Tab-separated table of C-alpha atoms and ligand atoms in Angstrom:
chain	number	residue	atom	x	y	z
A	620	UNK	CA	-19.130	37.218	-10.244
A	621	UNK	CA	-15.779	35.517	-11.429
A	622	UNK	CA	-15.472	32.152	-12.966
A	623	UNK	CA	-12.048	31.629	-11.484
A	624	UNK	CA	-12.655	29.229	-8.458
A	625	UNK	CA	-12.229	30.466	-5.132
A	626	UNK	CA	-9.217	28.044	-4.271
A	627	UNK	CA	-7.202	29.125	-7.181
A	628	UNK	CA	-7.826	33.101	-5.979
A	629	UNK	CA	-6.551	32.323	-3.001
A	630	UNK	CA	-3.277	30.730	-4.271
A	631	UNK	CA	-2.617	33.616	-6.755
A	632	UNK	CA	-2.301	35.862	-3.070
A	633	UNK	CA	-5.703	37.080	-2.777
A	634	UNK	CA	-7.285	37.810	0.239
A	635	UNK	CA	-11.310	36.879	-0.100
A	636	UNK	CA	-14.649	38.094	1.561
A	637	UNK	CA	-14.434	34.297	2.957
A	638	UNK	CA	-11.783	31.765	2.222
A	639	UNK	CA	-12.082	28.559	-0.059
A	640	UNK	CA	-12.699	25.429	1.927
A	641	UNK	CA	-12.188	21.879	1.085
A	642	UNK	CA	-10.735	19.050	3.497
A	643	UNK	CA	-8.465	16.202	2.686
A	644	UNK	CA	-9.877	13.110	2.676
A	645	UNK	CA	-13.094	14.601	1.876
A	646	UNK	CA	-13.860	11.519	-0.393
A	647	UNK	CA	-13.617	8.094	1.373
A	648	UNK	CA	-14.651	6.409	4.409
A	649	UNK	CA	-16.646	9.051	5.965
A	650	UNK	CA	-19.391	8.263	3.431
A	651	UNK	CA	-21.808	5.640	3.121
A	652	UNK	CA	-22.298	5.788	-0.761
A	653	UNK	CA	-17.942	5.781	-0.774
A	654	UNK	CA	-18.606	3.230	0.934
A	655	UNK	CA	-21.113	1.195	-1.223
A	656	UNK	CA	-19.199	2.054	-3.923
A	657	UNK	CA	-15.803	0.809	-2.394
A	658	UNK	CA	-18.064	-2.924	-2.500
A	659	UNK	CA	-18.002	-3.335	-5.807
A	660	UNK	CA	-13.973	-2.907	-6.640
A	661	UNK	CA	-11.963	-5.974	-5.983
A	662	UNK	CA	-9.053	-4.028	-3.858
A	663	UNK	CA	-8.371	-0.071	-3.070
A	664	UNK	CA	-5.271	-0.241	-5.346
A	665	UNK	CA	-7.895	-1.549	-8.845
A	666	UNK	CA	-10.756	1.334	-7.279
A	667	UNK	CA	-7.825	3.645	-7.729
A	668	UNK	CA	-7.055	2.669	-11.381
A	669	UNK	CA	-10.667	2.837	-12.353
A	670	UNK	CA	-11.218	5.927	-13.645
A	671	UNK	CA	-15.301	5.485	-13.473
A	672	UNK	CA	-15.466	4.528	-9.873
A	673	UNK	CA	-12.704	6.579	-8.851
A	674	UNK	CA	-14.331	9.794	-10.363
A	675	UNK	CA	-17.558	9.011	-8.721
A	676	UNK	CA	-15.636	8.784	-5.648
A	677	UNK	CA	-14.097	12.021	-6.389
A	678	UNK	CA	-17.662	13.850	-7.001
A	679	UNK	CA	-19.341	12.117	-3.680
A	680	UNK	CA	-18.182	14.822	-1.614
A	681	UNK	CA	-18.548	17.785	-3.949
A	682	UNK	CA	-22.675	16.264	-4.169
A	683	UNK	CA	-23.075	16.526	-0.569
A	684	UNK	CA	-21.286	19.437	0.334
A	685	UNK	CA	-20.384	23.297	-0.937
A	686	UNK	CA	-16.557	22.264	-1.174
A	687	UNK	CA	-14.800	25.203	-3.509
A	688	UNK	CA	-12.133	22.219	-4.855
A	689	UNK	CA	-12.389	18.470	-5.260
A	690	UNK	CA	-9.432	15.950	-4.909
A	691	UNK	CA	-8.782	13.639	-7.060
A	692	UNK	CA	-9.398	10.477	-5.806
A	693	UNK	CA	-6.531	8.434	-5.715
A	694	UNK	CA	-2.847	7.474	-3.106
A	695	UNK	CA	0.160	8.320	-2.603
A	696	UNK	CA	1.234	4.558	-2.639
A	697	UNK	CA	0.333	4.424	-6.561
A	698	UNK	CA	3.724	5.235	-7.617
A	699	UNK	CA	6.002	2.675	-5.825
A	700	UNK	CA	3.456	0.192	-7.556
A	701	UNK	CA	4.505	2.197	-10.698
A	702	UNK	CA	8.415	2.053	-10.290
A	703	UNK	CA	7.836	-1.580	-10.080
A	704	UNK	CA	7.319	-2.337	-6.130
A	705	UNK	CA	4.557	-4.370	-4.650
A	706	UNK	CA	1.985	-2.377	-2.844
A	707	UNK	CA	-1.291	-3.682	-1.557
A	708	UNK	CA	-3.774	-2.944	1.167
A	709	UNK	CA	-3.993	-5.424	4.295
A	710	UNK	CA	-8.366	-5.208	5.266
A	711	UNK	CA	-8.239	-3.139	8.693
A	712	UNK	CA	-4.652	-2.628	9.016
A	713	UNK	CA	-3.041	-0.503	6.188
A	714	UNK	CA	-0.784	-0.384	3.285
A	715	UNK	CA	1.692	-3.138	2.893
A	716	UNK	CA	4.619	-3.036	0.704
A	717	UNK	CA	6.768	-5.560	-0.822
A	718	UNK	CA	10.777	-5.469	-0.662
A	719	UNK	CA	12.451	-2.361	-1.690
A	720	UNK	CA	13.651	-3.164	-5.723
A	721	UNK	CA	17.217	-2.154	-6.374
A	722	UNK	CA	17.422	2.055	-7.509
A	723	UNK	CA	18.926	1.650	-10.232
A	724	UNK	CA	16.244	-0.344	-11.293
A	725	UNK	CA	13.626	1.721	-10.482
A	726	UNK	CA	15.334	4.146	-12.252
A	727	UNK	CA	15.276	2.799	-15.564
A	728	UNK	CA	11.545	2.559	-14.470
A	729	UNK	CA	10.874	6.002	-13.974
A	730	UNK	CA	10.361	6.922	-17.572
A	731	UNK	CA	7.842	4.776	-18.010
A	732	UNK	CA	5.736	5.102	-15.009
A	733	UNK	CA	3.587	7.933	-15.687
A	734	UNK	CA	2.007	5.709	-18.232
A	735	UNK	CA	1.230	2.916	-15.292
A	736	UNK	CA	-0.999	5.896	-14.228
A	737	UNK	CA	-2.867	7.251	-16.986
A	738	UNK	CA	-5.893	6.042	-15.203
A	739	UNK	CA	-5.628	8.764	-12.814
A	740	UNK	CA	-5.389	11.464	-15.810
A	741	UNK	CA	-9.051	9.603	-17.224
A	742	UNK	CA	-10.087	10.503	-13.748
A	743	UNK	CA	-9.019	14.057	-13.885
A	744	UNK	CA	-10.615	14.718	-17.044
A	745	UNK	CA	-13.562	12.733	-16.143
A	746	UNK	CA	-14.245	14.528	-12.891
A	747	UNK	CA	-13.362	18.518	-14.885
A	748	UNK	CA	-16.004	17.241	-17.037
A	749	UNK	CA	-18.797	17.279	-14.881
A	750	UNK	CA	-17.876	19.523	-11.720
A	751	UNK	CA	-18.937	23.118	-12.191
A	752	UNK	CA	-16.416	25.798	-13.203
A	753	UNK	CA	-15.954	27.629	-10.222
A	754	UNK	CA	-14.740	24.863	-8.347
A	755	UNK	CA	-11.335	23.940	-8.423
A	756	UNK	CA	-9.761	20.240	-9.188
A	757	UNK	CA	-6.637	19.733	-7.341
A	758	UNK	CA	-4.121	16.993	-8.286
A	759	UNK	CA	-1.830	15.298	-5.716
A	760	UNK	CA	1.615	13.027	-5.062
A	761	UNK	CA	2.543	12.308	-1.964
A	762	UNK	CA	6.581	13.576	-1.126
A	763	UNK	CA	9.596	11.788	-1.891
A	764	UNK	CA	10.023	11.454	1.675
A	765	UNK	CA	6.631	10.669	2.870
A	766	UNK	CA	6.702	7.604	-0.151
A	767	UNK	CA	10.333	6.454	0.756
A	768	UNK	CA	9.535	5.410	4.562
A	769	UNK	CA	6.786	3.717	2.913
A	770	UNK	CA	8.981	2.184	0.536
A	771	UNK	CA	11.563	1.428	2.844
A	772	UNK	CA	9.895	0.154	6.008
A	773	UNK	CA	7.133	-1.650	3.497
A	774	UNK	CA	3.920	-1.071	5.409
A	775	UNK	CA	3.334	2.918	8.143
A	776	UNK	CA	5.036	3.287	11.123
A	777	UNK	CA	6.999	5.055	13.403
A	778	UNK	CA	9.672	5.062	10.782
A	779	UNK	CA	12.838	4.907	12.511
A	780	UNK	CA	14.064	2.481	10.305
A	781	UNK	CA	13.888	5.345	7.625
A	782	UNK	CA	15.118	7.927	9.439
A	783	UNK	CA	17.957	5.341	10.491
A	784	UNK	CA	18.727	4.610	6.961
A	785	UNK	CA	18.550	8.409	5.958
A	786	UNK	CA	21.800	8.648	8.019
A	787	UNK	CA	23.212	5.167	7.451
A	788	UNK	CA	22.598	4.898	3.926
A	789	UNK	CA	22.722	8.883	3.162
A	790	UNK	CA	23.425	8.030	-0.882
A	791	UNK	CA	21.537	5.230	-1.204
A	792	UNK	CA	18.238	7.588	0.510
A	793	UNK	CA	19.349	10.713	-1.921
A	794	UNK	CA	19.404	8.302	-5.094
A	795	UNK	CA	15.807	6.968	-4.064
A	796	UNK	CA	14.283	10.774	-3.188
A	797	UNK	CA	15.615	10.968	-6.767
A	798	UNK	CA	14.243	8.450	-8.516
A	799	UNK	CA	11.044	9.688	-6.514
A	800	UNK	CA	11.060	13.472	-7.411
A	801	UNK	CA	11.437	12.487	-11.134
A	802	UNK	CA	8.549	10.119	-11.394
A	803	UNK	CA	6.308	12.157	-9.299
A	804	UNK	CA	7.546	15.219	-10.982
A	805	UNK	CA	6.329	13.743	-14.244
A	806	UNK	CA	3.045	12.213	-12.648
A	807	UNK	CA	2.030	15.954	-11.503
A	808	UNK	CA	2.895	17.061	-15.048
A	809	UNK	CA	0.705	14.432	-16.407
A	810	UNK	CA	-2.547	15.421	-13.603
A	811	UNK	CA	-2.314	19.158	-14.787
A	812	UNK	CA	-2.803	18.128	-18.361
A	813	UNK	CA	-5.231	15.919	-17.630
A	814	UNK	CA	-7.518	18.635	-15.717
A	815	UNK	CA	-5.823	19.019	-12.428
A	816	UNK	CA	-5.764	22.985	-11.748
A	817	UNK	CA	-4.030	22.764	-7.960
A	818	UNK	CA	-1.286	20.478	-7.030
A	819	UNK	CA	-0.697	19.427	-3.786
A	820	UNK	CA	2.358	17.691	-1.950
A	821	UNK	CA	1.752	15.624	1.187
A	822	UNK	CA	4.507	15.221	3.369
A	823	UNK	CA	2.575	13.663	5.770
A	824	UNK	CA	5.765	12.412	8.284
A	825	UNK	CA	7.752	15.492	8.111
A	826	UNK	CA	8.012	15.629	11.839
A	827	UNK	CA	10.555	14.225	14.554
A	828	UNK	CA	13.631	15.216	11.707
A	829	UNK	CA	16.739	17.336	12.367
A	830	UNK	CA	16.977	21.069	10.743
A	831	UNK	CA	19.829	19.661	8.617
A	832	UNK	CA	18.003	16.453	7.474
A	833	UNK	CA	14.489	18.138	6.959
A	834	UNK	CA	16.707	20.614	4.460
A	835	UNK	CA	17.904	17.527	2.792
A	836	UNK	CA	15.369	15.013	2.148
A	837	UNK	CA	12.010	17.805	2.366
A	838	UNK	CA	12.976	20.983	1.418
A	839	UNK	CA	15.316	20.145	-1.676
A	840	UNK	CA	13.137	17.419	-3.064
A	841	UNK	CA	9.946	19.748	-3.043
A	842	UNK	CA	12.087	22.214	-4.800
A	843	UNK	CA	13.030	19.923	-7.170
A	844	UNK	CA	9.507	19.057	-8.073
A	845	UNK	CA	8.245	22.538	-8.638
A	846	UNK	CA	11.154	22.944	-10.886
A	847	UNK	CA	10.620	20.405	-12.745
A	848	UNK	CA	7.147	20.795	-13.506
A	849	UNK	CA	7.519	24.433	-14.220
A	850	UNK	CA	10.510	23.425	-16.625
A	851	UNK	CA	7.541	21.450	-18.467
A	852	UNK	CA	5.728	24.834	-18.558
A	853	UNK	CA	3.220	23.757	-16.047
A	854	UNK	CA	1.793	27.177	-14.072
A	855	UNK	CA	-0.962	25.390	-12.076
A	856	UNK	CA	-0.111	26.871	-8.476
A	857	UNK	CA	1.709	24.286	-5.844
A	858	UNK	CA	0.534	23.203	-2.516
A	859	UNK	CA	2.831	21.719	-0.128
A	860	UNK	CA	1.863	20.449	3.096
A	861	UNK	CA	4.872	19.095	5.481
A	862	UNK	CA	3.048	18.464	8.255
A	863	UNK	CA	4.462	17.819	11.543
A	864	UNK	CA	7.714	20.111	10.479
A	865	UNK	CA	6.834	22.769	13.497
A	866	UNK	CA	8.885	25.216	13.670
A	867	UNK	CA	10.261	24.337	10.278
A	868	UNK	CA	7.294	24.694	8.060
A	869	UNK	CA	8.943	28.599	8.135
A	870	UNK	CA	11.854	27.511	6.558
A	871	UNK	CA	9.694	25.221	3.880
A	872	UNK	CA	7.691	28.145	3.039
A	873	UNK	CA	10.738	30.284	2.202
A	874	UNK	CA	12.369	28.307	0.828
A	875	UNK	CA	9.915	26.179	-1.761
A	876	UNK	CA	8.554	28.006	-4.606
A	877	UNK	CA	4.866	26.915	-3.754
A	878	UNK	CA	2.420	29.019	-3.987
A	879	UNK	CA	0.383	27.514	-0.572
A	880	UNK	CA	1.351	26.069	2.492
A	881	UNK	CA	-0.248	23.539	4.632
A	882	UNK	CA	-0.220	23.716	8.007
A	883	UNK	CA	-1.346	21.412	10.718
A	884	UNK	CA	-3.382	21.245	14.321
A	885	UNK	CA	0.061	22.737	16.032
A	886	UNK	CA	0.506	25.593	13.874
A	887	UNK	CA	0.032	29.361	15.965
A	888	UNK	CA	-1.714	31.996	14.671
A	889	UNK	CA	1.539	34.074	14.451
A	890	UNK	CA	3.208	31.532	12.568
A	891	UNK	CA	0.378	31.446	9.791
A	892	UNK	CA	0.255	35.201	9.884
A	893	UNK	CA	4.029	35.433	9.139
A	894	UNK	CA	4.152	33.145	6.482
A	895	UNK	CA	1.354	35.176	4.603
A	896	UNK	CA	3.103	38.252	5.269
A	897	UNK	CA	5.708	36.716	3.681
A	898	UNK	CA	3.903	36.267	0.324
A	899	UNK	CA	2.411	32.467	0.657
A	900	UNK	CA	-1.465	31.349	0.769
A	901	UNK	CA	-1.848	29.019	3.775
A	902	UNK	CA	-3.859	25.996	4.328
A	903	UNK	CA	-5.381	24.349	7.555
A	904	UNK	CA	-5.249	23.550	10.218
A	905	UNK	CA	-8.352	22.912	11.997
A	906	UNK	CA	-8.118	20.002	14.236
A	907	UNK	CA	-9.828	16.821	12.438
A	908	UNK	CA	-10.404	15.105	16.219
A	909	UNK	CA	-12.624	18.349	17.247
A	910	UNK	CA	-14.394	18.277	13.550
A	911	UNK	CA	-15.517	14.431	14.502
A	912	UNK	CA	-16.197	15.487	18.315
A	913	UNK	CA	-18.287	18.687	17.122
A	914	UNK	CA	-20.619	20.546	19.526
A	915	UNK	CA	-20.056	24.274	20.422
A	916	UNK	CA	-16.176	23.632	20.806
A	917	UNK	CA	-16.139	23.062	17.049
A	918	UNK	CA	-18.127	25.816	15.714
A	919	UNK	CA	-15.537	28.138	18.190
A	920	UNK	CA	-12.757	26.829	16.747
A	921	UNK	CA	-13.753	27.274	13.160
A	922	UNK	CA	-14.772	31.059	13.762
A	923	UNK	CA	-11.047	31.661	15.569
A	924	UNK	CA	-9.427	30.305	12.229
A	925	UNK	CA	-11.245	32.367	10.275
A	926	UNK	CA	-10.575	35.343	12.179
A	927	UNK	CA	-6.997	34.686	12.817
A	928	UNK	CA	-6.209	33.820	8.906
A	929	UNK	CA	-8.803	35.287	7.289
A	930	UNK	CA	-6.620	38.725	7.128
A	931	UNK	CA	-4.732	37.206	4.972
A	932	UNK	CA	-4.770	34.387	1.842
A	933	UNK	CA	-5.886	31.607	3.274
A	934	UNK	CA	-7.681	28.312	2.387
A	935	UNK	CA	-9.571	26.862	4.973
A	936	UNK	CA	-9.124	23.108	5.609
A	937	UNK	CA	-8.085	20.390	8.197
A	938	UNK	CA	-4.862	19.884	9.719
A	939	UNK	CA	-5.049	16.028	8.815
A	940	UNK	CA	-7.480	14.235	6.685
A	941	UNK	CA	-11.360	13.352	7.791
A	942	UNK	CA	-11.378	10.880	9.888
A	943	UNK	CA	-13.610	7.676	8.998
A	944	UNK	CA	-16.306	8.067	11.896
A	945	UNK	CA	-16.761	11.719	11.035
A	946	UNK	CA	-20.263	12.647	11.878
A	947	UNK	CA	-21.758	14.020	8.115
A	948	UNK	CA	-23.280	16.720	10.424
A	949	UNK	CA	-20.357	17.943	11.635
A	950	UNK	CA	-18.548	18.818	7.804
A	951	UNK	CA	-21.939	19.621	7.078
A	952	UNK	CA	-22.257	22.536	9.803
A	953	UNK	CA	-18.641	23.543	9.094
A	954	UNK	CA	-18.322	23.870	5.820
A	955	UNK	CA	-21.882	25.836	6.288
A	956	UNK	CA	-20.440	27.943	8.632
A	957	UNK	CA	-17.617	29.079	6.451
A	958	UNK	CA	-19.169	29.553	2.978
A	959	UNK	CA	-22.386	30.702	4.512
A	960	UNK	CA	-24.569	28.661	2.397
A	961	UNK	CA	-26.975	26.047	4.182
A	962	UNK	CA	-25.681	22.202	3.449
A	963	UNK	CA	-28.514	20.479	4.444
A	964	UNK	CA	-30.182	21.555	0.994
A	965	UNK	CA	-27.186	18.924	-0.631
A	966	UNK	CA	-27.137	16.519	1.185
A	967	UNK	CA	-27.702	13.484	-1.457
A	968	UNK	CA	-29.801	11.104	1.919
B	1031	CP3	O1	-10.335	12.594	-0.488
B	1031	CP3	C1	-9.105	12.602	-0.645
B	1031	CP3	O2	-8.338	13.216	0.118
B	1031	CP3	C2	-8.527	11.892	-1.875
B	1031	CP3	C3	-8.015	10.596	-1.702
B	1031	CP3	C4	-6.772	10.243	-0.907
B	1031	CP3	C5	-6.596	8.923	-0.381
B	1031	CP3	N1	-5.326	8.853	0.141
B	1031	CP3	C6	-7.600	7.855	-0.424
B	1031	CP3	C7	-7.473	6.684	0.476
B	1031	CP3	C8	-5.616	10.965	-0.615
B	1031	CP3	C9	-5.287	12.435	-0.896
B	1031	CP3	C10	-4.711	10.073	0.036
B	1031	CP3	C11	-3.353	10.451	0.462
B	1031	CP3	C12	-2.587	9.540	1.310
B	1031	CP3	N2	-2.529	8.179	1.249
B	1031	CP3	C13	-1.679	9.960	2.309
B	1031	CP3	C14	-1.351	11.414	2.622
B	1031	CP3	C15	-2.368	12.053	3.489
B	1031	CP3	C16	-2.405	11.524	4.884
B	1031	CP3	O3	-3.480	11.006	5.254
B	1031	CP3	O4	-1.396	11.623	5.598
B	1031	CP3	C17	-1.103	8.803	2.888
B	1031	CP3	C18	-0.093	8.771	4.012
B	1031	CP3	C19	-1.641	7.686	2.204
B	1031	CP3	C20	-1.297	6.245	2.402
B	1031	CP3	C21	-2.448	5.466	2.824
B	1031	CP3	N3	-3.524	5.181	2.033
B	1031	CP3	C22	-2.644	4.832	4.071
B	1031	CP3	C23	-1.677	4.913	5.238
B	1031	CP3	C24	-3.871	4.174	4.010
B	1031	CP3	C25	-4.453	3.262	5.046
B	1031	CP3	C26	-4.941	3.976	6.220
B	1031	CP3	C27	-6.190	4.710	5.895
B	1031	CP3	O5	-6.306	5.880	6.258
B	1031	CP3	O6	-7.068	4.045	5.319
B	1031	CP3	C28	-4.442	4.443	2.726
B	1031	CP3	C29	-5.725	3.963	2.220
B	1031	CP3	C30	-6.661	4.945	1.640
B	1031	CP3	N4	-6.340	6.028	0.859
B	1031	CP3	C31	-8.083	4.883	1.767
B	1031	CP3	C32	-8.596	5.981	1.054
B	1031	CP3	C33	-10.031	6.344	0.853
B	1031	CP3	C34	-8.862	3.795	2.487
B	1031	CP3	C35	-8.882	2.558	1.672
B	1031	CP3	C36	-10.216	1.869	1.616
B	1031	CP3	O7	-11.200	2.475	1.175
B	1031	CP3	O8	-10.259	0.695	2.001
């Protein structure tokens, strides 16, 4: 059988006897020994930067369950903290940032910051290390845009205050999606050296935005960070996930040079099928509400995906990340169903 993992066959275009299946957020909250671990660090941000404990958090998952790729465990929030912005993590309530430093500023910062996170690179080559060959390590940044209402409205929300200031402040945004694609550009440079063989871009608030704007602050940013990464002579294949874009994620996959797409709960069938017949591996999308409600309703939902992408490249996954509460059983019995092999045999309880 071939070494080359299963996710990274199904990004070069090829259509498998079953497709590769990992799920974001596989590492985290969902498990008790993530969370035993998560004890012993003072704060999420200093877990993240701990390249033991954040490698062990990484493998968790992978020990439990037949996952075909591993995530690096680590946040999108890491590089506002490395352009020189105040980022921490309110107990219960979610990421909190402080005021947004002046651009030109943080772009005197941007050389500099991939060293702020060389801890994530230990990680990477700490978790290549030990996981087994044929499964796949995939890097991650989180998109300019995604990171700039972040930024911008300092903690998550509904972000109309960024989408206001996308049309009030239209240079002021396009200097800060700048200053963003060329730290994270460099960041994802630094992951694939450091062991990362998959690289994939959460947009994770791509939704509620105009066809003009979701050109301008998605679409030509993403571009702009395959470019630059392949201008470093990077090939590791590019995953790019806008999710909520609709209708638009057909326009993203044309027009980014990544090699998948991710797609969320809302995406058809015909909508996946034609962006594979247009050359692109796609990603998703079952719901990750059904995966934590489970019962029959789950296992028919996984077995329609399957059928209705497996035609096709296609890397089987969630349309969000796992959800804390997420029964064990019920990744357990999916990812089982997919790759076939029993999971109870893994599980480390
Ligand atoms: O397993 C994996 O997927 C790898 C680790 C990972 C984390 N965050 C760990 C984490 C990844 C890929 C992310 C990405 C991320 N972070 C996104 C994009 C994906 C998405 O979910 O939309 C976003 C928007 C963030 C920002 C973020 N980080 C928020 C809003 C929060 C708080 C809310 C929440 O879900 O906890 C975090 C914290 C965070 N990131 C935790 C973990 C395990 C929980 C922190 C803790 O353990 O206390």
């Amino acid at each position: 059988m071939s070494e080359t993992p299963r996710l990274l066959r199904a990004l070069a275009g090829e259509t498998l006897d079953r497709p590769p299946v990992w799920f974001m957020r596989q590492a985290g909250r969902s498990l008790p020994e993530y969370l035993e671990l998560r004890t012993r660090a003072k704060d999420f941000i200093s877990f993240c930067h701990n390249p033991e404990m954040a490698a062990e958090a990484t493998l968790q998952p992978m020990r439990r369950f037949p996952m075909d790729a591993a995530i690096v465990f680590a946040d999108i929030l890491l590089i506002p903290g490395a352009l020189g912005q105040e980022v921490w993590f309110e107990a219960g309530e979610g990421p909190r940032l402080g005021e947004l430093p002046d651009i030109a500023r943080m772009a005197d910062a941007v050389e500099g910051s991939t060293a702020k996170l060389s801890a994530i690179g230990e990680t990477l080559a700490r978790v290549r290390a030990e996981l087994e060959p044929e499964r796949a390590l995939i890097g991650f940044a989180g998109a300019p845009w995604t990171v700039a209402t972040y930024m911008i409205e300092g903690r998550g929300s509904q972000r109309e205050m960024a989408r206001t200031f996308a049309y009030e402040q239209p240079e002021k945004l396009d200097a800060l999606l700048q200053v963003l694609v060329d730290s994270t550009a460099r960041y994802l440079v630094m992951q694939a050296k450091s062991g990362a063989q998959a690289l994939q871009i959460f947009e994770s608030w791509a939704e509620g935005l105009a066809e003009d704007v979701f050109e301008r602050i998605v679409i030509r940013p993403h571009r702009a960070i395959v470019e630059q990464v392949r201008a470093a002579g990077v090939t590791a294949p590019f995953i790019g996930f806008p999710r909520g874009a609709g209708a638009l994620v057909e326009n993203y996959a044309k027009a980014v040079p990544v090699q998948g797409v991710g797609l969320d709960t809302q995406a058809s069938a015909a909508m996946g099928q034609r962006i594979q017949a247009g050359g692109k591996t796609i990603q998703g999308a079952l719901d990750n509400l059904l995966l934590r409600a489970g019962g029959p309703a789950l296992d028919a939902r996984v077995d329609a995906l399957l059928e209705q992408w497996g035609g096709g490249p296609y890397i089987f996954n969630l349309g969000h990340g796992v959800i804390p509460d997420t029964p064990i059983a019920n990744i357990a019995r999916v990812v089982s169903r997919v790759t076939g092999k029993p999971v109870k045999a893994m599980a480390a309880e």
